[in-house]
CSV table of C-alpha atoms in Angstrom, one decimal:
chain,number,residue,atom,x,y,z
A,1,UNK,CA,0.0,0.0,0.0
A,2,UNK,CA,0.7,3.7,-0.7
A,3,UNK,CA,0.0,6.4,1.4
A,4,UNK,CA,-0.1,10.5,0.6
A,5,UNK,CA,-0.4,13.0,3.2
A,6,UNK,CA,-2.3,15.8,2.5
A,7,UNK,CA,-1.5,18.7,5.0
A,8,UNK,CA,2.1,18.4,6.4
A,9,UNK,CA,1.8,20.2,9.5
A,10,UNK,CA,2.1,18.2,13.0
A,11,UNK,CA,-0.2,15.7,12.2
A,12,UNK,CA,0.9,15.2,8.6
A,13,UNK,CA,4.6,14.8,10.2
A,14,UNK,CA,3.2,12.7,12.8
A,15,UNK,CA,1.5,10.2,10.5
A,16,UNK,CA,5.0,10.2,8.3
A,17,UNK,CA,7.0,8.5,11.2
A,18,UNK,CA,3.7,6.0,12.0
A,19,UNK,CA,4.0,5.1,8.3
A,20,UNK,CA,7.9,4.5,8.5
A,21,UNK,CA,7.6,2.5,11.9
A,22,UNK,CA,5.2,0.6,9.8
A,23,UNK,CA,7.2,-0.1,6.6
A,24,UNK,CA,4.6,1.5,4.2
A,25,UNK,CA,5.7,3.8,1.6
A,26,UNK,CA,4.3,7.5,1.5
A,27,UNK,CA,4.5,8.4,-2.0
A,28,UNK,CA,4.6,12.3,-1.3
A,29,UNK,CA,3.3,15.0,0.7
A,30,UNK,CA,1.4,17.8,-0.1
A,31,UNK,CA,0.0,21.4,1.0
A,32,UNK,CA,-2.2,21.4,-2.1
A,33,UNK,CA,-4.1,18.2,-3.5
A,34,UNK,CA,-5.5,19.4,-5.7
A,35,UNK,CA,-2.1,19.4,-7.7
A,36,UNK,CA,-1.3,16.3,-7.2
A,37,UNK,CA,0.2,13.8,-9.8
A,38,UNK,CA,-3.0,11.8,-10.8
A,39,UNK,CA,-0.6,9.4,-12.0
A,40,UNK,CA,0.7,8.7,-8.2
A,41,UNK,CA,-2.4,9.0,-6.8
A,42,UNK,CA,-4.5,6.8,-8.8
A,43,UNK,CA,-2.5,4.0,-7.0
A,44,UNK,CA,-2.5,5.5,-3.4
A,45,UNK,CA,-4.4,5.8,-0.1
A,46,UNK,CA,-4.8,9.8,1.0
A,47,UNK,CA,-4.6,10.7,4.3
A,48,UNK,CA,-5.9,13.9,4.8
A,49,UNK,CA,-5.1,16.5,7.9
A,50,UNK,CA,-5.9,19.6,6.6
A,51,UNK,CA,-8.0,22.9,7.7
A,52,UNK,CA,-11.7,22.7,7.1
A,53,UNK,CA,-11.4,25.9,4.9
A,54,UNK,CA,-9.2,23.6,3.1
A,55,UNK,CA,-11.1,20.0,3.1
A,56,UNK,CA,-14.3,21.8,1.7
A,57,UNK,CA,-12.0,23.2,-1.6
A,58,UNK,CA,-9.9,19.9,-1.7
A,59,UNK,CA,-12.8,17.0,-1.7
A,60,UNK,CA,-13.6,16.7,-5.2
A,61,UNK,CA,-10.1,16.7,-6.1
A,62,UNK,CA,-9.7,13.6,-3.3
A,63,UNK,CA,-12.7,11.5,-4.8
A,64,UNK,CA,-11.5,11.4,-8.2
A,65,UNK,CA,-7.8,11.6,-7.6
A,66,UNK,CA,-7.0,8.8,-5.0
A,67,UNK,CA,-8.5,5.5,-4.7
A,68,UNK,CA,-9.7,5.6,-1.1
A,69,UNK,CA,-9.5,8.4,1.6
A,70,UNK,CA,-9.1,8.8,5.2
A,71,UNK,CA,-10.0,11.9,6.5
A,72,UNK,CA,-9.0,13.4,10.5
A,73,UNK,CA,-9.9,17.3,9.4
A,74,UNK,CA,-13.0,18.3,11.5
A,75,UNK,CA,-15.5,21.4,10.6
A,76,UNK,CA,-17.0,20.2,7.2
A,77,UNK,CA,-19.5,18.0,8.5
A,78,UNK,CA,-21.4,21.0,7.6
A,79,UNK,CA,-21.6,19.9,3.9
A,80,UNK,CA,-21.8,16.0,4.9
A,81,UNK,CA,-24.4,15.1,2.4
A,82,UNK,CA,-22.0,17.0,-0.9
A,83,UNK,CA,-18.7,15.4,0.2
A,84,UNK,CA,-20.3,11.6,0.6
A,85,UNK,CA,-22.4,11.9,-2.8
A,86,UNK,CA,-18.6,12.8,-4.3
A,87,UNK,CA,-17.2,9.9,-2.8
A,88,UNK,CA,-20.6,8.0,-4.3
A,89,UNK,CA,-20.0,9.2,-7.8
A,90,UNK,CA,-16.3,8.3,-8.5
A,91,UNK,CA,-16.8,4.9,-6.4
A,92,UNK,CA,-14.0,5.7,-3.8
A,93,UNK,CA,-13.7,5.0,-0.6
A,94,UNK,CA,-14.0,7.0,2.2
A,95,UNK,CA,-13.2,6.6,6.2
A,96,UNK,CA,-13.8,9.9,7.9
A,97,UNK,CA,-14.0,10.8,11.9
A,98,UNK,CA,-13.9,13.3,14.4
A,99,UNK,CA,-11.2,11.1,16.0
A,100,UNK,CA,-8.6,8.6,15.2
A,101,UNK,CA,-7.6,7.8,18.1
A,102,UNK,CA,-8.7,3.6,19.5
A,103,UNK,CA,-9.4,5.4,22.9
A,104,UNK,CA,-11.6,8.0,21.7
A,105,UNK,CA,-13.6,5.1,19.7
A,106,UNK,CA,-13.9,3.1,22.8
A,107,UNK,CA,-15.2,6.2,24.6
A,108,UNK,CA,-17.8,7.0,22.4
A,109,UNK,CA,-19.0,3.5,22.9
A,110,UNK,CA,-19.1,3.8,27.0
A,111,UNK,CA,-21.0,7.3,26.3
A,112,UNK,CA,-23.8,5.4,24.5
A,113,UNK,CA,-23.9,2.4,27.2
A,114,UNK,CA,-24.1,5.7,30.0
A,115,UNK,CA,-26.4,7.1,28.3
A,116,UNK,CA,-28.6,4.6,27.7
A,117,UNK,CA,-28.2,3.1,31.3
A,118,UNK,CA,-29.1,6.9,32.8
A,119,UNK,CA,-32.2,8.1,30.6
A,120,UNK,CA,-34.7,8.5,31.8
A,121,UNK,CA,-33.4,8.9,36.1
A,122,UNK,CA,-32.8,12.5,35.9
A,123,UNK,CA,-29.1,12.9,35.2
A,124,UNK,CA,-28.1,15.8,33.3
A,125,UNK,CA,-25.7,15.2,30.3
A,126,UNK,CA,-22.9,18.1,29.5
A,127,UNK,CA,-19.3,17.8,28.0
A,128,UNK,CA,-15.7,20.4,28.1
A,129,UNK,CA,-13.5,19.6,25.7
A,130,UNK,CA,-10.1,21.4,26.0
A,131,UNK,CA,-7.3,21.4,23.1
A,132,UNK,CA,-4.2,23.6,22.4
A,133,UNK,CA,-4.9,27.3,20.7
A,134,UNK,CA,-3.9,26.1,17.4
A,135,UNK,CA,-7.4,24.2,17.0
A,136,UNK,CA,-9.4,26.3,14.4
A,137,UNK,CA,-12.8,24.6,15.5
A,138,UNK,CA,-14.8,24.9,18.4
A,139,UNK,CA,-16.3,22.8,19.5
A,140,UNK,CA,-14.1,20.1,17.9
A,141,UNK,CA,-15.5,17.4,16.2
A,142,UNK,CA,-15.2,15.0,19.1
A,143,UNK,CA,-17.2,16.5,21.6
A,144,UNK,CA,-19.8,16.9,19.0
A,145,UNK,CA,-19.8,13.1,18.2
A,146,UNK,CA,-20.0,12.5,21.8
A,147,UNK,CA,-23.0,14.7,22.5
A,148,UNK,CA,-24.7,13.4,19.2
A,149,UNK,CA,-24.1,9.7,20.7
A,150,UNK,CA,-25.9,11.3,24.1
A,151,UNK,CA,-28.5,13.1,22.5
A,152,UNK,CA,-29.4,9.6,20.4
A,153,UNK,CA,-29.2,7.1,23.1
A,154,UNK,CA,-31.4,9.1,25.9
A,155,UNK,CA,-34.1,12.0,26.8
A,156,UNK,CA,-31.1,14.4,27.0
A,157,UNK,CA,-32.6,16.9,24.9
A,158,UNK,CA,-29.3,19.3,23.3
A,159,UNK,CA,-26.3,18.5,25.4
A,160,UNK,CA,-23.9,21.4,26.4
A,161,UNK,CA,-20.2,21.8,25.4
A,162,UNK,CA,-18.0,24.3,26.5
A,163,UNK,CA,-14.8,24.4,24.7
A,164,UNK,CA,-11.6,25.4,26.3
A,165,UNK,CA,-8.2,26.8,24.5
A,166,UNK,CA,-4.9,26.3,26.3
A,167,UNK,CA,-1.4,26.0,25.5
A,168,UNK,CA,0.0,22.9,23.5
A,169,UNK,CA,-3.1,20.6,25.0
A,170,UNK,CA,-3.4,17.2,22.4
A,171,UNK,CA,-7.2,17.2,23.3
A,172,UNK,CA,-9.6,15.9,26.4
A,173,UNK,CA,-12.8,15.1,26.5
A,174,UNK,CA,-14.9,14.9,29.8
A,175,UNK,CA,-18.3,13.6,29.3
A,176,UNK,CA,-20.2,13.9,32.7
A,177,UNK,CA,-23.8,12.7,33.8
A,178,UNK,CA,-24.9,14.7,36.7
A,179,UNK,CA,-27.9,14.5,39.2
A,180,UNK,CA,-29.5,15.0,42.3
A,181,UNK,CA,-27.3,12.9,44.6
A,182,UNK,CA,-24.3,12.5,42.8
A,183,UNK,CA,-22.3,13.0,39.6
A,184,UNK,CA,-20.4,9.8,36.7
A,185,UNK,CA,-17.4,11.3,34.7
A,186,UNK,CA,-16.2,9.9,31.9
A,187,UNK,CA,-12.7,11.3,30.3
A,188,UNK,CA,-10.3,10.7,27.4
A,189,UNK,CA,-7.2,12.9,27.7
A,190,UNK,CA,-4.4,12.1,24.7
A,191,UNK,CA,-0.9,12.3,25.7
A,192,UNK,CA,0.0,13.3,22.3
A,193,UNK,CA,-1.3,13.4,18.2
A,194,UNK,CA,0.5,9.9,17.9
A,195,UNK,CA,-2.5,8.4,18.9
A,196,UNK,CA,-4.9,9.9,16.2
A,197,UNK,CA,-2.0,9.2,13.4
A,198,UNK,CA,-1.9,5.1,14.6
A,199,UNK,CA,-5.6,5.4,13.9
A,200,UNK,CA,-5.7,7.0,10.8
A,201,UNK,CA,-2.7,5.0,9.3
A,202,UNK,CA,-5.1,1.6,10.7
A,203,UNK,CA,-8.1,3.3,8.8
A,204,UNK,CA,-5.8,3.7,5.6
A,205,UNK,CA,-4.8,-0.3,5.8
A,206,UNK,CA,-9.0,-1.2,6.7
A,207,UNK,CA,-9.6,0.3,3.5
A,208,UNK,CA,-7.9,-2.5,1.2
A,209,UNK,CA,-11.2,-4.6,-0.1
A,210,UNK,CA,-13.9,-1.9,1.0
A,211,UNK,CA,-16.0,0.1,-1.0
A,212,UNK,CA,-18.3,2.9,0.3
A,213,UNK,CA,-18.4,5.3,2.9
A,214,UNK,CA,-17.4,4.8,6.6
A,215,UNK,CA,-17.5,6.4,10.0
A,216,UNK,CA,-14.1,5.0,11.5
A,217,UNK,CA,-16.1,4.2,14.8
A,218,UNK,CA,-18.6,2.0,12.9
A,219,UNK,CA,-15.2,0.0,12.2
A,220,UNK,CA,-13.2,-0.3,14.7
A,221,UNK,CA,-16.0,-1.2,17.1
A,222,UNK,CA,-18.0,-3.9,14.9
């Protein structure tokens, strides 16, 4: 397998190294995909850690460039229904998600067992999510995915994030269930991005033999 990085900032550097611990070849990095050799790219996986300024320009290019796609960028879920009928109409494949990291997949499945569990006795459901100032989305993607899990699985009605900015922070996530008599906290702090670059370069080999359109979670957790 091939791999190209699209968006060689931390994370693209990050999933670099993953790749070479791994043995697999990154045919070539790039700050704009959309000028990529179709040639090179015909025959390789894209892994994409952009802006989402820059994943809304970039996903047509992707579809009919690469032959699948794993996307970490966050903040285009916005235009969810263009970028998957792309994907749809030039028959690539496409793994997406808020996070990439296994811990963060496990969590979201805990949230949805709490949840459940709790509806209905009167907890309260809220989330902070806190990530270094370089983060151009807020909330992030994650906290959204875990209050969407919330909001599906129970009588929670809109659950509250606050998002917090500070310093070099990889991301946490603290998912709490409060009410009358006491108070469950669930949390997922990252140590560092490696995490969310293991997952992604796992998403890129999962996509050998599949066709279609995936939320990583739905994956990793089957």
């Amino acid at each position: 397998m091939k791999v190209v990085i699209s968006g060689y900032g931390k994370m693209g550097h990050m999933v670099e190294e993953v790749l070479a611990s791994r043995g697999i070849e990154c045919a070539g990095r790039s700050e704009d995909i959309s000028s990529f050799p179709d040639d090179v790219a015909a025959d390789a996986v894209c892994i994409d850690f952009t802006t989402p300024d820059a994943f809304k320009a970039n996903y047509p290019a992707l579809a009919a460039k690469f032959k699948a796609v794993v996307v970490g960028t966050t903040g285009w879920y916005d235009i969810a229904d263009k970028v998957f009928e792309a994907f749809k109409a030039q028959g690539t494949t496409l793994i997406y998600a808020s996070n990439f990291s296994i811990g963060v997949n496990v969590t979201f499945a805990l949230a949805e067992l709490a949840a459940k569990r709790l509806s209905g006795l009167g907890y309260k459901a809220g989330i902070v999510e806190t990530h270094h100032i370089h983060k151009l989305d807020a909330p992030s993607g994650t906290a959204k995915s875990i209050a969407g899990i919330v909001e599906k699985a129970g009588d929670y009605g809109t659950v509250d994030i606050e998002s917090r900015r500070i310093g070099e922070v990889p991301g946490i996530h603290e998912l709490s269930f409060t009410g009358g008599c006491d108070r469950i906290t669930l949390t997922h702090e990252a140590f560092s991005r490696k995490g969310f670059a293991e997952g992604a370069v796992q998403a890129a080999l999962m996509t050998e033999g599949l066709d279609g359109i995936y939320e990583f979670k739905d994956l990793i957790l089957k």
